[in-house]
Protein backbone atom coordinates (compact mmCIF):
# COMPACT_ATOMS: atom_id res chain seq x y z
CA VAL A 1 -39.51 0.16 -13.11
CA ARG A 2 -39.31 -3.46 -14.79
CA ASP A 3 -37.96 -4.92 -17.79
CA VAL A 4 -41.26 -6.60 -20.09
CA ALA A 5 -38.19 -9.11 -21.97
CA THR A 6 -37.26 -10.62 -19.08
CA GLY A 7 -39.62 -9.49 -16.55
CA ARG A 8 -36.74 -8.33 -14.30
CA SER A 9 -36.95 -4.79 -12.29
CA ARG A 10 -34.02 -2.37 -13.75
CA GLY A 11 -33.60 -1.31 -10.70
CA SER A 12 -32.94 -4.32 -8.72
CA ARG A 13 -30.54 -5.22 -11.19
CA GLY A 14 -28.62 -1.45 -10.78
CA ASP A 15 -28.50 -2.01 -7.02
CA GLY A 16 -26.59 -5.55 -7.41
CA THR A 17 -24.39 -3.46 -9.90
CA ALA A 18 -23.51 -1.44 -7.18
CA HIS A 19 -23.18 -3.95 -4.64
CA ARG A 20 -20.36 -5.96 -6.62
CA ARG A 21 -18.40 -2.80 -7.53
CA TRP A 22 -18.88 -1.74 -3.67
CA LYS A 23 -17.50 -5.28 -2.91
CA GLU A 24 -14.92 -5.29 -5.89
CA LYS A 25 -13.68 -1.93 -4.26
CA THR A 26 -13.72 -3.32 -0.40
CA LEU A 27 -11.34 -6.48 -1.68
CA GLU A 28 -8.94 -4.19 -3.28
CA ILE A 29 -8.40 -2.22 0.08
CA LEU A 30 -8.34 -4.93 1.87
CA ALA A 31 -5.33 -6.07 -0.80
CA GLU A 32 -3.49 -3.62 -0.11
CA ILE A 33 -3.06 -3.74 3.63
CA GLN A 34 -2.45 -7.22 4.22
CA ALA A 35 -1.40 -10.23 2.24
CA PRO A 36 -1.72 -13.85 3.97
CA LEU A 37 1.06 -15.37 6.24
CA SER A 38 3.71 -17.58 4.06
CA LEU A 39 5.01 -19.26 6.80
CA LEU A 40 7.27 -20.75 4.82
CA MET A 41 9.14 -17.84 3.51
CA LEU A 42 8.98 -16.89 7.37
CA ARG A 43 11.27 -19.65 8.04
CA LEU A 44 14.05 -18.00 5.45
CA CYS A 45 13.57 -15.07 6.08
CA ASN A 46 14.02 -16.07 9.68
CA TRP A 47 17.26 -18.47 8.62
CA ALA A 48 18.42 -14.88 6.27
CA LEU A 49 18.22 -12.65 9.13
CA LEU A 50 20.38 -14.69 11.05
CA LYS A 51 23.03 -14.86 8.82
CA LEU A 52 22.23 -11.20 8.41
CA LEU A 53 22.91 -10.63 11.69
CA ASN A 54 26.19 -12.26 12.41
CA ARG A 55 27.36 -10.05 9.27
CA LEU A 56 25.98 -6.91 10.86
CA PHE A 57 26.76 -7.24 14.45
CA LEU A 58 29.00 -8.17 17.27
CA GLY A 59 25.90 -9.69 19.59
CA VAL A 60 22.58 -9.48 19.57
CA GLN A 61 21.17 -9.08 23.75
CA LEU A 62 17.60 -10.07 24.76
CA HIS A 63 16.60 -8.35 27.65
CA ARG A 64 15.84 -10.73 30.16
CA GLY A 65 13.51 -8.31 32.31
CA GLN A 66 11.56 -6.87 29.20
CA LEU A 67 11.00 -10.34 27.15
CA GLU A 68 9.44 -11.77 30.85
CA MET A 69 7.01 -8.89 30.44
CA VAL A 70 5.97 -9.42 27.47
CA LEU A 71 5.50 -13.11 27.78
CA ARG A 72 3.52 -12.15 31.32
CA ALA A 73 1.29 -10.01 29.11
CA ALA A 74 1.00 -12.29 26.43
CA ARG A 75 -0.51 -14.69 29.30
CA THR A 76 -3.35 -12.58 29.88
CA PRO A 77 -5.90 -14.30 28.55
CA ASN A 78 -8.58 -13.47 26.74
CA MET A 79 -6.66 -9.92 25.72
CA PRO A 80 -5.58 -8.54 22.65
CA LEU A 81 -1.95 -7.12 22.82
CA VAL A 82 -0.64 -3.73 20.90
CA PHE A 83 3.26 -3.85 20.87
CA LEU A 84 4.76 0.07 20.64
CA SER A 85 7.83 0.88 19.19
CA THR A 86 10.15 3.57 18.35
CA HIS A 87 11.06 3.18 14.79
CA LYS A 88 15.40 3.48 14.44
CA SER A 89 16.29 1.44 11.49
CA HIS A 90 14.60 -0.38 9.17
CA LEU A 91 15.26 -3.69 10.48
CA ASP A 92 13.17 -2.78 13.40
CA GLY A 93 10.47 -4.72 11.90
CA LEU A 94 11.97 -8.25 10.94
CA LEU A 95 14.22 -8.24 14.49
CA LEU A 96 11.20 -8.12 16.43
CA THR A 97 8.89 -9.97 14.54
CA PHE A 98 11.71 -12.88 14.53
CA LEU A 99 12.21 -11.88 18.45
CA LEU A 100 8.24 -12.45 19.02
CA PHE A 101 7.62 -15.44 16.56
CA SER A 102 10.89 -16.95 17.93
CA GLN A 103 9.73 -16.88 21.48
CA GLY A 104 5.86 -18.61 20.32
CA LEU A 105 4.17 -15.07 20.50
CA GLY A 106 3.05 -15.87 17.04
CA VAL A 107 3.53 -13.53 14.01
CA PRO A 108 2.72 -10.12 14.77
CA ARG A 109 1.03 -7.91 12.51
CA VAL A 110 3.74 -5.09 11.63
CA THR A 111 2.77 -1.51 11.29
CA VAL A 112 4.76 -0.05 7.86
CA GLY A 113 4.52 3.52 7.51
CA SER A 114 4.89 5.87 4.77
CA GLN A 115 8.46 5.34 3.58
CA ALA A 116 8.18 4.33 -0.31
CA CYS A 117 8.97 0.42 -1.12
CA SER A 118 8.93 -1.10 -4.38
CA PRO A 119 6.19 -3.69 -5.77
CA ARG A 120 8.32 -6.90 -5.02
CA LEU A 121 9.93 -5.74 -1.19
CA ARG A 122 6.10 -4.24 -0.62
CA ALA A 123 4.65 -7.87 -1.47
CA LEU A 124 7.04 -9.83 0.41
CA LEU A 125 6.76 -7.69 3.89
CA ALA A 126 3.05 -7.96 3.51
CA ARG A 127 3.93 -12.06 3.52
CA LEU A 128 5.53 -11.62 6.54
CA GLY A 129 3.04 -9.77 8.14
CA ALA A 130 3.42 -5.89 6.98
CA ILE A 131 0.30 -4.53 7.16
CA PHE A 132 0.16 -0.51 4.93
CA LEU A 133 -2.01 2.23 5.09
CA PRO A 134 -3.92 1.99 1.10
CA SER A 135 -1.74 4.17 -1.33
CA ARG A 136 -4.68 5.97 -1.71
CA MET A 137 -5.35 7.83 1.39
CA GLU A 138 -2.65 9.71 0.81
CA GLN A 139 -3.47 11.23 -2.78
CA ALA A 140 -6.68 13.03 -1.57
CA PRO A 141 -9.80 10.68 -2.20
CA SER A 142 -12.99 11.27 -2.42
CA ASP A 143 -15.30 12.09 0.40
CA GLN A 144 -16.93 8.73 -0.96
CA GLU A 145 -13.39 7.46 -1.46
CA GLU A 146 -12.40 7.68 1.39
CA GLY A 147 -14.95 6.57 4.15
CA LEU A 148 -14.74 3.90 2.41
CA LEU A 149 -11.19 3.41 2.97
CA GLY A 150 -11.72 4.49 6.41
CA ALA A 151 -14.94 1.93 6.73
CA VAL A 152 -12.55 -1.03 5.89
CA LEU A 153 -9.23 0.07 7.64
CA ALA A 154 -11.75 0.45 10.80
CA THR A 155 -12.98 -3.03 10.30
CA TYR A 156 -9.81 -4.19 9.90
CA VAL A 157 -7.88 -3.58 12.88
CA GLU A 158 -11.70 -4.83 14.92
CA GLU A 159 -11.12 -8.05 13.23
CA VAL A 160 -7.28 -8.13 14.39
CA LEU A 161 -7.86 -7.53 17.70
CA ARG A 162 -11.14 -9.89 18.15
CA SER A 163 -8.68 -12.57 16.71
CA ARG A 164 -6.51 -11.96 19.31
CA GLN A 165 -3.90 -11.40 16.70
CA PRO A 166 -0.24 -9.19 18.17
CA LEU A 167 -0.08 -5.60 16.58
CA LEU A 168 2.96 -3.82 16.36
CA ILE A 169 2.42 -0.36 15.87
CA PHE A 170 5.91 1.94 15.38
CA LEU A 171 5.44 5.42 16.93
CA GLU A 172 7.45 7.19 14.38
CA GLU A 173 9.91 6.58 11.27
CA PRO A 174 13.30 6.71 10.57
CA PRO A 175 15.51 9.07 10.79
CA LEU A 176 12.73 11.21 12.97
CA ALA A 177 12.98 10.89 16.18
CA LEU A 178 10.72 11.19 19.51
CA ARG A 179 7.91 12.40 16.77
CA LEU A 180 4.41 10.68 16.80
CA SER A 181 4.47 10.15 12.60
CA ALA A 182 0.65 10.60 11.01
CA PRO A 183 0.40 6.61 9.97
CA ALA A 184 0.74 5.98 14.01
CA GLN A 185 -1.64 8.14 14.62
CA GLN A 186 -4.03 6.65 12.40
CA TRP A 187 -3.75 3.17 13.11
CA LEU A 188 -3.49 3.91 16.82
CA ALA A 189 -7.27 6.16 16.45
CA MET A 190 -8.50 2.96 15.07
CA VAL A 191 -7.42 0.36 17.89
CA TYR A 192 -8.59 3.85 20.99
CA ARG A 193 -12.36 3.62 18.44
CA ALA A 194 -12.45 -0.38 18.02
CA VAL A 195 -11.52 -0.29 22.36
CA ARG A 196 -14.00 2.73 22.48
CA ASP A 197 -17.30 0.94 20.50
CA GLY A 198 -17.03 -2.10 22.72
CA VAL A 199 -15.24 -3.90 19.73
CA VAL A 200 -12.81 -5.65 22.72
CA PRO A 201 -13.18 -4.86 26.13
CA ASP A 202 -10.12 -3.57 26.04
CA VAL A 203 -5.92 -4.14 25.04
CA LEU A 204 -2.66 -4.33 26.32
CA LEU A 205 -0.44 -1.39 25.07
CA VAL A 206 3.16 -3.32 25.03
CA PRO A 207 6.08 -1.08 25.21
CA VAL A 208 8.81 -3.24 23.43
CA GLY A 209 11.63 -1.74 21.64
CA ILE A 210 15.47 -2.35 19.68
CA ALA A 211 18.49 -0.70 21.12
CA TYR A 212 21.83 -0.14 19.02
CA ASP A 213 25.05 0.48 19.81
CA VAL A 214 25.08 1.68 15.52
CA ILE A 215 21.85 1.96 14.11
CA PRO A 216 22.38 -0.29 10.96
């Protein structure tokens, strides 16, 4: 149907509006997943974390054998790294990010599970490399919205792997142990699909972990 006064097609105008609406929804979902990294905030948090570690622990020991394994994996050309770790404390993400960053391995994208975060804490963690599942995935979305959420998430993980940004996936959520969490299953499934669909030829799965004499 054509608008006589303007000579423009109403159908095409409606398609343009729908396209703009879907684009806005996509950007909104992406903003929930990640935020731009802040190097200044990373440096400030590294300084603050060192102060915190000195107060919480008598000492921090780095396992040289595991570090050499991680560095050797990082030297593999054209291969994205996916670090897998158990999750014993809410400090794990900050500690592992600090250690990997200090060894010149870049800032990993760190998956955060479904534990509750205040909006301010969520915003801070996102600027430090944390990535989140969209909150609407836990609220029984409609089939159409669920399809869009899944597509944006899958594309995001594909881009992380394709650009060879390190990805850190926690396999569980404290205080549960030895039990694969639902968020971990979702992140791992997307990594598997990216390899299966040929987005990347392969990934290196590298186990890392932190052990505590006393969990803080």
